[in-house]
Amino acid sequence: MSSATTQQPASKNRGTLVITIVIIAAVVVAFFIFAGLYADWLWFQQLGFQNVLTTQWLAAAVMFLIGFVGMAVPVWVSIEIAFRRRPVYAKLNAQLDRYQEVVEPLRRLATLGIPIVLGFFAGIAAASRWELALMWLNRTTTGEVDPQFGLDISFYLFELPFYSSVLAFASAVVIISALAALATSYLYGALRVTGREVRISKTARIQLAITGAIYLALQAVSFWLDQYRTLSDTSSGLIYGASFTDVNATIPGKAIIAGAAAVVAILFIVTAIVGRWRLPIVGTALLIVTAIIAGSVYPWIIQRFQVEPSVRSLEAEYIQRNIDATRTAYGVTDVTETPYSATTDAEPGQLRDDAETTASIRILDPALVTLSFAQLEQIKQYYKFPQHLDVDRYEVDGKSQDTVIAVREIDTTNTGGTNSAYNDTFVYTHGYGVVAAAGNERTADGMPSFIESGIPSTGVLGEYEPRVYFGENSPDYSIVGAPEGAKPIELDYPANGEDSDTNATTTYKGDGGPKLDNIFKQLIYAIKFQSEQIVLSDAVNSDSQILFDRDPRERVQKVAPYLTLDSDAYPAVVDGKVVWIVDGYTTSAQYPYSEKQSLSTAIVDTYTPAPLVALDQINYIRNSVKATVDAYSGEVTLYAWDDEDPILKTWQKIFPSTLKSASEMTEQLSEHVRYPADLFKVQRTILGTYHVTDTNSFYSGDDAWVTPDDPTSSAATAKAQPPYYMTMKMPGADSAAFSLYSTYIPRSSGEGTRSILTGYLSVNADAGENYGKFTLLALPKDTTVAGPGQVQNNFNSDTAVSTELNLLDQGATSVRKGNLLTLPVGGGLLYVQPVYVQSTGETSYPILQKVLVSFGDEIAFESSLDAALDVIFGGDSGAVAGDENVPDAPTVPTDPDAPETPETPTTPTTPGAGDSSAFTQALADARDALQEREAAYAANDLVAAAQADEKLQKALETLFAESK
């Protein structure tokens, strides 16, 4: 008795301990979840977008509840009915008896637990579809109808996806409920299988028959909706959308199958009443036969024996539907081909009418000069520039200037000292200023010609807030802010120049993040970022703010979750501050008859990597939103750029007051809006095929185009050539405009691939009445105009060019070729490629040394673009380039350890010196010695360099002697 009494309290204590641990664990988990949610709430509240978060939470919660109830209740009802209506005196076999013995103690738990678990997972699945539900509830009509059923396009964009999702969920619920009823009925004897005989109780029969009827009714609706799904799918492989076979066989077949499924559903109801299974079984078999015949066999017969013998004529109507819908859905309806003769003859003065374009030709490659920016303008090791710089335009001296621009951001991984948590969080908090260089100019020694540079920033961009707290490479989080009069601890910039160890400090004065004005908020963010510093550090005070989620694209994505964002956010100095401009797209994959493609695959080029798995199929896209992110305050502003887009209108109903009208953009901001590159890449891919509007030619594929591979990359790794921004005057235009362009070559594969230019596509990228206006130049089919690949090959194989390049690409230097630009000027196509020379040293950077130019069969390789144009066009191109003031012979990068080269002696003005044959010979010897010396150092041949130095010294002595 004593032993039993002792064991009972011990057992009770263990039970209490387990319960306590479970409760504590639940509280901790709940607090961590709460911390994450509250941290997000504070972030959205600070930005003024808390309604976006609360709408998401509310919608997801309601959808979770619907999904939970929608799954849990039917499953529970199914189990409960099967159990309560079980045969009380059913004779069970020994195996079922053993099953019951095992299950019975857990029956109550299973009856509730199974539906709850299934409901939980169903709720999570439903919650993830909150966007679909809200779009259906707030759908907006388009005023356009599909060509097959005459339904408004909004039915396909908003309604059909929602109905399909509801049917899929309901079908899953019915199937799981049926399985639960079958299992319960079998376990408790309502359903018995003895040999070939199946016995079923009346209650089980009614339950299973009604469940089957519901499932078949759902399938009938699904088959009916399949008629409409044919308009955004492909069955023929020829086009997306219903083809001849779909319209005349598949769609009627879907309707027949839907009717047959409805009839069989009625037969299941009859079985529930009369108790005979023969009718639904026979009906189900006939339904399967009907589905095979009407859904597969008949369409195959039509396709094989009617369509294929006359495919071009029979499919013409449906190909035209596909062409029209695709061009509309991708926003290229108004693009028409303009014939362009593309002359190959170069004559003097030929570029006179294209002076605006030639003056703006960009010789600075934004993908190559990153190292130049870093070496010349990084200033300190804790700053960095992005891998690819951006191209924009600014007004300089009253004229628009194409500019290569970058933000000088902070790099906490390279501070040069101890990378402590304190430094990373409180000291190295922000970048400083922008650096900009003229795209069409360079200095005499081949460096970028900066129009904005230095710390503090100086240049032509005016006064602006230079501190960059929000950027593409900002730290994960920083804590900033302090009471008035407190000693600043944030590093601002090197105060006394690049070589100074003295740094200016600052204190953040903006409103960029949630405040840490109490211990509870500090604890919340300490948990979020797993850092005790946030709670313990004396640098945290009542005026502190925590800045996080600082990448411009990330900030826009959080406040506008319905947008697909452009891969490139670019900086601009606007209204006295640095802002990031982000383009946002609304997309769909349900536009009827429109061609589908993967967005992430369509934008792949030299600068944009290919995705591991492409899961973003689209067939409709609009640049509906342009967003800005203030680099100092982090403020996000959304502008409704395409206010006619029905998808954007729908989201404006869901998130009211989150977007401003595009008319509210300031004038300066509008000047820096540009046509987004990702959208252009998607559209150029579509226009490669859909520039053809004749159905016969479209079917034959005889005029299909493709973007050429980047000729500056190796053949093994080459991807599509990127589109390039440039100010130019297109043929037929009244004036030059900031534009985005790309080229086309014939679509082919294998040995048949030819780099012959077939088309030239450009779009006006300047905000205004002509914004988004495309120009598509179609080159003549009866002449051959070299494409980028052929031109690059011509450059590489030209004897004079290759000789000079080989001299530059030896020893301690290497040659790097910049982007190959194509311009429709002078009635033909002008190709321009900057050539950089880079030392192989540790701190080397590319220096613009030469410019390659091609027009027709002519090639020039000069020290400046201006000189190269004159060479091409008979000594006078008729226009000037931006580098017209650059000397003919820029400084050649040399080994810093090599002795300096003496300047080439000039001819003395002493009377009679010019008549001396000895003086003339000595001058020629000096020039030869200089060339030999440069070639020797380029080849890293020190012996030959020493011999050239000796020869040069003798020549100089002779010159001095003769000049006396």
XYZ file of C-alpha atoms in Angstrom, residues 75-728:
654
model
C -14.737 14.394 -43.527
C -16.057 14.424 -39.941
C -19.661 14.120 -41.131
C -18.705 11.263 -43.434
C -16.941 9.367 -40.633
C -19.688 10.121 -38.132
C -22.515 8.978 -40.427
C -20.681 5.783 -41.316
C -20.060 5.000 -37.645
C -23.435 5.936 -36.199
C -25.327 4.071 -38.939
C -23.158 0.971 -38.734
C -24.882 -2.452 -38.391
C -25.107 -3.148 -34.656
C -25.133 -6.931 -34.968
C -22.918 -7.340 -38.017
C -20.980 -10.548 -38.062
C -17.317 -9.671 -38.546
C -14.428 -11.894 -39.395
C -11.562 -12.378 -36.986
C -9.311 -9.902 -38.749
C -11.846 -7.084 -38.517
C -12.413 -7.929 -34.867
C -8.718 -7.417 -34.214
C -8.763 -4.152 -36.142
C -11.664 -2.914 -34.038
C -9.877 -3.831 -30.834
C -6.932 -1.694 -31.902
C -8.963 1.232 -33.243
C -11.773 1.434 -30.667
C -9.727 2.978 -27.830
C -8.618 5.725 -30.247
C -11.902 6.088 -32.116
C -13.031 9.343 -30.549
C -9.602 10.877 -31.001
C -9.433 9.692 -34.624
C -12.972 10.881 -35.391
C -11.972 14.421 -34.439
C -8.217 14.273 -35.050
C -8.261 13.096 -38.655
C -10.654 15.831 -39.862
C -8.730 18.463 -37.887
C -5.362 17.445 -39.348
C -6.758 17.256 -42.863
C -8.565 20.540 -42.331
C -5.346 22.190 -41.150
C -3.473 21.266 -44.321
C -6.453 22.173 -46.484
C -6.639 25.529 -44.707
C -2.983 26.235 -45.432
C -3.520 25.351 -49.098
C -6.593 27.578 -49.286
C -4.866 30.473 -47.484
C -2.168 30.553 -50.150
C -4.886 31.291 -52.729
C -6.064 34.502 -51.105
C -5.026 36.543 -54.146
C -7.174 34.424 -56.471
C -10.227 34.855 -54.232
C -9.814 38.621 -53.857
C -9.334 39.069 -57.610
C -12.562 37.157 -58.235
C -14.469 39.221 -55.685
C -13.125 42.497 -57.139
C -12.950 41.552 -60.819
C -13.031 44.258 -63.451
C -14.506 43.874 -66.921
C -12.296 44.685 -69.896
C -14.894 45.528 -72.520
C -13.267 43.044 -74.900
C -14.623 39.584 -75.732
C -13.012 36.368 -76.891
C -13.586 35.328 -80.518
C -15.008 31.876 -79.721
C -17.594 32.210 -76.940
C -18.051 35.980 -76.899
C -17.295 36.213 -73.180
C -15.584 39.227 -71.648
C -11.835 38.686 -71.258
C -12.239 39.231 -67.516
C -13.970 35.839 -67.329
C -10.674 34.187 -68.282
C -8.466 36.493 -66.203
C -10.435 36.372 -62.947
C -13.376 33.961 -62.949
C -12.200 30.814 -64.715
C -9.053 30.399 -62.535
C -11.158 30.843 -59.387
C -13.849 28.380 -60.470
C -11.194 25.848 -61.466
C -9.505 26.181 -58.075
C -12.809 25.761 -56.209
C -13.675 22.666 -58.235
C -10.266 21.113 -57.606
C -10.601 21.741 -53.855
C -14.169 20.430 -53.727
C -13.206 17.315 -55.693
C -10.381 16.599 -53.252
C -12.784 17.013 -50.303
C -15.305 14.615 -51.834
C -12.657 11.990 -52.616
C -11.207 12.120 -49.095
C -14.688 12.028 -47.567
C -15.552 8.986 -49.683
C -12.354 7.211 -48.598
C -13.138 7.992 -44.944
C -16.674 6.618 -45.346
C -15.416 3.481 -47.096
C -12.818 2.795 -44.417
C -15.302 3.310 -41.562
C -18.020 1.239 -43.248
C -15.626 -1.620 -43.896
C -14.192 -1.519 -40.366
C -17.619 -1.689 -38.712
C -19.261 -4.170 -41.084
C -21.456 -1.892 -43.202
C -19.388 -2.954 -46.199
C -18.387 -6.607 -46.418
C -16.494 -8.434 -49.110
C -16.894 -12.193 -49.176
C -15.236 -13.809 -52.150
C -16.870 -12.242 -55.189
C -19.837 -11.013 -53.205
C -19.987 -7.439 -51.890
C -22.613 -6.668 -49.255
C -23.410 -3.111 -48.247
C -25.864 -1.747 -45.732
C -28.609 0.643 -46.730
C -27.052 3.596 -44.902
C -23.648 2.974 -46.445
C -25.254 2.614 -49.875
C -27.039 5.927 -49.580
C -23.960 7.688 -48.232
C -21.584 6.369 -50.881
C -24.079 6.865 -53.705
C -24.719 10.498 -52.738
C -20.974 11.085 -52.384
C -20.446 9.611 -55.845
C -23.237 11.774 -57.252
C -21.652 14.916 -55.818
C -18.255 13.980 -57.250
C -19.652 13.319 -60.729
C -21.640 16.553 -60.604
C -18.407 18.392 -59.854
C -16.717 16.612 -62.757
C -19.585 17.577 -65.030
C -19.013 21.246 -64.181
C -15.257 20.770 -64.619
C -15.721 19.218 -68.073
C -18.000 22.106 -69.005
C -15.364 24.633 -67.958
C -12.770 22.695 -69.953
C -14.395 24.164 -73.053
C -13.163 27.603 -72.006
C -9.739 26.368 -70.933
C -9.001 25.330 -74.517
C -8.660 29.023 -75.341
C -5.493 29.373 -73.244
C -4.007 25.913 -73.841
C -2.502 24.217 -76.853
C -3.466 20.815 -78.184
C -2.282 21.065 -81.774
C 1.179 22.369 -80.921
C 0.680 24.989 -83.618
C -0.812 27.814 -81.586
C -2.153 28.575 -78.135
C -5.929 28.738 -78.205
C -8.637 26.642 -79.793
C -7.646 25.369 -83.238
C -9.928 23.921 -85.930
C -9.993 20.522 -84.231
C -10.681 22.081 -80.831
C -13.572 24.172 -82.120
C -15.172 21.428 -84.188
C -14.411 18.361 -82.086
C -12.817 18.969 -78.694
C -15.157 21.686 -77.428
C -18.357 19.859 -78.478
C -16.823 16.703 -77.005
C -16.267 18.432 -73.654
C -19.921 19.489 -73.607
C -21.043 15.917 -74.384
C -18.848 14.496 -71.627
C -20.172 17.104 -69.172
C -23.739 16.091 -70.010
C -22.892 12.408 -69.660
C -21.278 12.997 -66.263
C -24.387 14.853 -65.103
C -26.592 11.938 -66.199
C -24.413 9.451 -64.333
C -24.597 11.671 -61.241
C -28.387 11.381 -61.430
C -28.055 7.602 -61.715
C -26.108 7.581 -58.450
C -28.966 9.492 -56.818
C -31.388 6.880 -58.160
C -29.224 4.163 -56.631
C -29.388 5.921 -53.277
C -33.170 5.681 -53.517
C -33.871 2.316 -55.149
C -30.782 0.452 -54.026
C -29.567 -0.903 -57.381
C -25.927 -0.362 -58.373
C -26.234 -1.651 -61.902
C -27.372 1.659 -63.392
C -24.502 3.840 -62.044
C -21.937 1.132 -62.789
C -23.116 0.801 -66.374
C -23.409 4.589 -66.599
C -19.855 5.055 -65.328
C -18.550 2.562 -67.884
C -20.408 4.365 -70.646
C -19.067 7.685 -69.349
C -15.509 6.382 -69.672
C -16.211 5.153 -73.202
C -17.824 8.480 -74.082
C -14.843 10.385 -72.678
C -12.435 8.298 -74.748
C -14.434 8.630 -77.966
C -15.571 12.245 -77.645
C -12.467 13.494 -75.877
C -9.703 11.682 -77.783
C -10.733 9.456 -80.695
C -13.035 11.855 -82.522
C -10.645 14.864 -82.237
C -7.822 12.616 -83.488
C -9.866 11.556 -86.502
C -10.713 15.172 -87.347
C -7.100 16.253 -86.949
C -5.631 13.334 -88.869
C -8.025 13.047 -91.784
C -9.524 16.520 -92.173
C -7.094 19.080 -90.786
C -3.664 17.761 -91.684
C -4.347 17.433 -95.441
C -5.524 21.083 -95.546
C -3.959 22.509 -92.428
C -2.952 25.893 -93.835
C -6.424 26.825 -95.049
C -8.399 25.261 -92.185
C -6.230 26.751 -89.450
C -5.947 30.207 -91.030
C -8.862 31.661 -89.043
C -7.512 30.353 -85.745
C -3.931 31.394 -86.495
C -5.259 34.899 -87.112
C -7.031 34.797 -83.753
C -3.762 33.793 -82.113
C -1.813 36.546 -83.875
C -4.320 39.252 -82.934
C -4.682 38.109 -79.314
C -0.940 37.701 -78.755
C -0.100 41.140 -80.095
C -2.851 42.653 -77.930
C -1.885 40.766 -74.770
C 1.777 41.746 -75.045
C 1.055 45.368 -75.939
C 2.493 45.308 -79.470
C -0.719 45.700 -81.474
C 0.395 48.910 -83.151
C 3.858 47.676 -84.165
C 4.183 47.604 -87.940
C 7.185 46.896 -90.112
C 8.904 49.822 -91.828
C 11.066 48.888 -94.832
C 14.683 49.996 -94.440
C 17.034 49.671 -97.403
C 20.225 49.633 -95.289
C 22.756 50.856 -97.810
C 26.284 49.518 -97.502
C 28.023 52.332 -99.395
C 29.852 54.946 -97.304
C 30.267 58.444 -98.729
C 31.574 61.757 -97.296
C 28.997 63.721 -95.299
C 26.638 60.755 -95.072
C 25.901 61.233 -91.361
C 24.996 64.903 -91.593
C 21.289 64.215 -91.008
C 22.109 61.959 -88.047
C 24.224 64.423 -86.089
C 22.032 64.067 -82.996
C 22.561 60.307 -82.937
C 26.307 60.321 -83.579
C 26.852 62.925 -80.877
C 25.170 60.600 -78.354
C 26.748 57.269 -79.301
C 27.745 55.646 -76.031
C 31.377 54.502 -75.966
C 31.312 53.743 -72.242
C 30.262 50.128 -71.605
C 28.350 49.992 -68.276
C 29.245 46.318 -67.875
C 32.997 46.919 -68.220
C 33.690 50.198 -66.438
C 32.641 48.988 -62.978
C 36.307 48.432 -62.106
C 37.157 51.896 -63.428
C 34.484 53.425 -61.220
C 35.737 51.389 -58.275
C 39.414 52.306 -58.690
C 38.774 55.967 -59.386
C 35.712 56.731 -57.258
C 35.331 54.050 -54.587
C 37.509 56.257 -52.355
C 37.580 53.789 -49.441
C 37.509 50.003 -49.284
C 34.198 49.984 -47.420
C 32.370 51.359 -50.460
C 31.388 49.361 -53.527
C 29.653 49.674 -56.881
C 27.300 47.159 -58.510
C 28.582 44.674 -61.057
C 26.596 46.288 -63.894
C 26.088 50.039 -63.929
C 22.937 51.751 -65.149
C 22.267 54.016 -68.109
C 20.114 57.128 -67.740
C 20.095 60.670 -69.072
C 20.589 64.073 -67.434
C 20.455 67.608 -68.675
C 23.978 69.041 -68.963
C 24.470 72.567 -70.277
C 20.919 72.573 -71.573
C 21.304 69.332 -73.530
C 20.280 65.765 -72.728
C 23.327 63.676 -71.884
C 23.333 59.867 -71.836
C 24.932 58.913 -68.555
C 26.406 55.840 -66.923
C 25.475 56.095 -63.255
C 25.993 54.127 -60.060
C 25.421 54.498 -56.335
C 28.398 54.312 -53.979
C 27.032 51.784 -51.477
C 28.410 50.557 -48.163
C 30.242 47.219 -47.995
C 30.350 45.977 -44.407
C 32.340 42.894 -45.422
C 35.363 44.997 -46.361
C 35.807 47.570 -43.629
C 39.516 46.872 -43.283
C 39.225 46.305 -39.557
C 37.290 44.099 -37.192
C 33.942 43.155 -38.635
C 32.239 43.384 -35.266
C 28.499 43.303 -34.809
C 28.698 46.802 -33.337
C 30.407 48.232 -36.430
C 28.105 46.417 -38.821
C 24.990 47.576 -36.959
C 25.740 51.083 -35.709
C 28.750 52.493 -37.616
C 28.748 51.319 -41.224
C 25.113 52.130 -41.922
C 24.980 53.813 -45.319
C 26.621 54.541 -48.642
C 27.421 57.983 -49.945
C 26.536 59.717 -53.195
C 26.270 58.774 -56.827
C 28.957 58.669 -59.466
C 28.047 59.492 -63.049
C 30.027 59.674 -66.271
C 29.120 60.891 -69.731
C 28.332 57.894 -71.868
C 29.679 59.412 -75.082
C 32.922 60.858 -73.744
C 36.222 59.867 -72.161
C 39.315 61.643 -70.978
C 42.526 61.856 -72.973
C 43.958 58.891 -71.063
C 40.923 56.681 -71.647
C 39.192 57.180 -68.297
C 35.483 57.870 -67.838
C 34.605 61.543 -68.080
C 32.821 62.042 -64.762
C 30.041 64.593 -64.499
C 29.338 63.740 -60.838
C 32.025 62.375 -58.541
C 33.954 62.694 -55.316
C 33.143 62.786 -51.621
C 31.411 65.088 -50.867
C 29.745 64.844 -54.270
C 30.439 67.534 -56.840
C 29.271 67.876 -60.417
C 26.373 68.887 -62.615
C 23.585 67.029 -60.809
C 23.063 69.811 -58.299
C 22.515 69.674 -54.548
C 20.972 66.473 -53.231
C 20.895 64.243 -50.148
C 23.877 61.927 -50.811
C 23.445 59.411 -47.985
C 22.186 56.018 -49.185
C 20.534 54.035 -46.384
C 18.423 51.964 -48.757
C 20.145 50.259 -51.665
C 20.721 47.018 -53.487
C 23.687 46.092 -51.266
C 22.679 47.640 -47.955
C 23.310 45.609 -44.757
C 20.542 43.308 -43.546
C 19.744 45.770 -40.808
C 21.178 48.873 -39.171
C 20.185 50.779 -36.049
C 20.312 54.544 -36.464
C 19.136 57.687 -34.743
C 19.990 59.395 -31.466
C 18.677 62.181 -29.223
C 19.430 65.776 -30.145
C 22.959 66.719 -29.114
C 24.217 63.139 -28.793
C 27.627 62.348 -30.238
C 27.247 60.926 -33.786
C 28.610 57.409 -34.236
C 27.646 56.617 -37.821
C 30.531 56.824 -40.291
C 29.550 59.376 -42.916
C 32.508 59.795 -45.290
C 36.312 60.308 -45.295
C 36.563 63.890 -44.123
C 39.930 64.944 -45.515
C 40.296 63.046 -48.737
C 41.020 59.550 -49.855
C 44.215 59.125 -47.841
C 42.883 60.535 -44.602
C 42.207 58.417 -41.532
C 39.758 61.016 -40.248
C 36.097 60.294 -40.912
C 33.091 62.549 -40.685
C 30.250 61.128 -38.616
C 26.539 61.707 -38.711
C 23.233 60.829 -37.079
C 20.266 59.701 -39.154
C 17.507 62.332 -39.198
C 14.962 60.607 -41.408
C 12.007 58.342 -40.742
C 13.168 55.109 -42.310
C 12.242 52.290 -39.979
C 10.294 51.186 -36.897
C 11.326 52.914 -33.687
C 12.993 50.999 -30.860
C 11.555 53.273 -28.181
C 10.799 50.552 -25.614
C 12.247 47.292 -24.402
C 9.404 45.256 -25.881
C 10.137 46.405 -29.442
C 13.835 45.846 -28.863
C 13.089 42.296 -27.751
C 10.876 41.719 -30.797
C 13.663 42.679 -33.194
C 16.315 40.900 -31.159
C 14.311 37.725 -31.751
C 13.753 38.537 -35.442
C 17.443 39.133 -36.152
C 18.750 36.782 -33.433
C 20.987 39.461 -31.966
C 21.185 40.295 -28.285
C 22.989 43.543 -29.249
C 19.629 45.124 -29.991
C 18.626 44.762 -26.339
C 21.987 45.123 -24.584
C 23.882 47.790 -26.548
C 24.072 51.304 -25.102
C 23.904 52.626 -28.694
C 20.192 51.785 -28.732
C 18.081 54.588 -27.303
C 14.546 55.925 -27.343
C 15.171 57.701 -30.684
C 16.686 54.678 -32.391
C 15.183 53.237 -35.560
C 15.896 49.856 -37.087
C 16.272 49.800 -40.861
C 15.718 46.455 -42.583
C 14.337 45.017 -45.836
C 16.342 47.739 -47.533
C 16.644 46.459 -51.082
C 14.414 48.669 -53.281
C 12.865 45.732 -55.132
C 12.159 43.907 -51.872
C 10.431 46.951 -50.398
C 8.222 47.412 -53.454
C 7.409 43.700 -53.591
C 6.232 43.686 -49.968
C 3.877 46.647 -50.347
C 2.655 45.512 -53.790
C 2.647 41.688 -53.644
C 0.607 41.428 -56.836
C 3.403 42.851 -59.002
C 6.116 41.042 -60.915
C 9.131 43.338 -60.704
C 11.704 44.212 -63.309
C 15.076 42.646 -62.565
C 16.861 46.018 -62.597
C 16.134 48.841 -60.181
C 18.092 51.937 -61.225
C 19.041 55.090 -59.298
C 18.228 58.663 -60.261
C 18.908 62.037 -58.677
C 15.463 63.602 -58.505
C 14.185 66.659 -56.662
C 17.204 66.912 -54.391
C 17.400 63.252 -53.412
C 18.497 59.876 -54.699
C 15.617 57.561 -55.541
C 15.485 54.049 -56.913
C 13.031 53.567 -59.774
C 11.430 50.127 -60.005
C 9.144 48.937 -62.793
C 6.280 46.624 -61.849
C 4.256 44.352 -64.121
C 0.828 42.787 -63.882
C 0.751 39.448 -65.641
C -1.562 36.554 -66.410
C -1.341 33.182 -68.136
C -5.057 33.025 -68.950
C -5.519 35.476 -71.823
C -7.468 33.608 -74.538
C -5.585 32.719 -77.715
C -2.363 34.442 -76.586
C 1.030 32.749 -76.907
C 2.549 31.617 -73.606
C 6.188 31.958 -72.657
C 8.281 31.858 -69.526
C 9.001 35.367 -68.293
C 12.275 34.420 -66.601
C 13.463 32.620 -69.744
C 12.481 35.442 -72.098
C 14.639 37.968 -70.223
C 17.796 35.838 -70.191
C 20.786 37.545 -71.796
C 24.440 38.226 -71.081
C 23.579 40.200 -67.937
C 20.511 38.219 -66.753
C 21.132 34.578 -65.771
C 18.830 31.721 -66.724
C 16.577 30.294 -63.976
C 17.147 26.799 -62.640
C 13.469 26.013 -63.211
C 11.137 28.307 -65.149
C 7.726 28.326 -63.450
C 6.440 31.728 -64.525
C 4.452 31.129 -67.695
C 2.636 34.258 -68.897
C 0.626 35.314 -71.926
C -0.344 38.813 -70.813
C 1.839 41.600 -69.409
C 1.544 45.303 -68.692
C 3.975 47.776 -67.137
C 1.179 48.909 -64.869
C 3.161 50.439 -61.998
C 6.272 52.531 -61.628
C 7.568 52.747 -58.086
C 10.185 54.853 -56.359
C 12.136 54.156 -53.204
C 13.838 57.058 -51.440
C 17.453 56.062 -50.810
C 17.557 58.118 -47.600
C 14.159 57.559 -45.988
C 13.143 54.287 -47.638
C 9.753 55.787 -48.541
C 7.946 53.761 -51.202
C 5.678 55.506 -53.694
C 3.600 53.589 -56.232
C 2.360 55.256 -59.411
C -0.394 53.759 -61.575
C 1.398 54.000 -64.919
C -1.144 52.029 -66.978
C -4.481 52.946 -65.427
C -6.404 51.103 -68.169
C -5.062 47.708 -67.149
C -7.978 45.618 -65.773
C -5.699 43.649 -63.448
C -4.357 46.842 -61.891
C -7.902 48.219 -61.549
C -8.845 45.051 -59.688
C -5.915 45.402 -57.274
C -6.747 49.053 -56.722
C -10.131 47.874 -55.402
C -8.376 45.385 -53.123
C -5.751 47.842 -51.854
C -7.389 51.260 -52.185
C -5.337 54.419 -51.710
C -1.988 52.666 -52.168
C -1.310 54.002 -55.663
C -0.945 57.540 -56.923
C -1.822 58.710 -60.394
C 1.073 58.976 -62.834
C 0.104 62.628 -63.269
C 1.341 63.235 -59.705
C 4.920 62.466 -60.728
C 7.165 65.486 -60.510
C 8.675 66.815 -63.709
C 12.165 65.680 -62.723
C 10.986 62.187 -61.906
C 9.186 61.923 -65.251
C 12.428 62.886 -66.984
C 14.112 59.783 -65.570
C 11.336 57.282 -66.218
C 12.420 54.864 -68.928
C 10.898 51.956 -70.829
C 11.709 48.823 -68.788
C 14.241 46.396 -70.260
C 12.544 43.177 -69.104
C 9.256 44.137 -70.757
C 11.115 45.034 -73.926
C 12.901 41.672 -73.928
C 9.590 39.836 -73.585
C 8.095 41.884 -76.415
C 11.089 41.436 -78.715
C 10.809 37.677 -78.220
C 7.137 37.805 -79.201
C 7.760 40.091 -82.170
C 10.422 37.722 -83.463
C 7.508 35.528 -84.530
C 4.478 37.804 -84.352
C 5.785 40.625 -86.524
C 4.297 38.392 -89.206
C 0.559 39.043 -89.541
C -0.068 36.988 -92.676
C -1.363 33.571 -91.644
C 0.286 31.693 -94.525
C 3.723 33.129 -93.786
C 3.184 32.605 -90.071
C 2.374 28.943 -90.578
C 5.352 28.423 -92.894
C 7.703 30.145 -90.462
C 9.661 31.534 -93.421
C 10.130 34.943 -91.796
C 10.701 34.062 -88.146
C 13.390 36.079 -86.361
C 15.415 35.694 -83.201
C 17.669 37.904 -81.117
C 21.326 37.197 -81.946
C 23.731 35.925 -79.320
C 26.050 38.458 -77.750
C 29.056 38.477 -80.126
C 31.432 39.568 -77.349
C 30.887 36.275 -75.473
C 32.428 32.925 -76.353
C 30.299 30.592 -78.447
C 30.079 28.069 -75.604
C 28.594 30.521 -73.103
C 26.899 33.048 -75.392
C 23.401 34.178 -74.514
C 21.106 36.661 -76.204
C 22.564 40.091 -76.804
C 21.094 42.548 -74.273
C 19.046 45.497 -75.471
C 20.839 48.826 -75.100
C 19.663 52.270 -74.011
C 20.794 55.136 -76.201
C 19.662 58.533 -77.383
C 19.153 58.340 -81.132
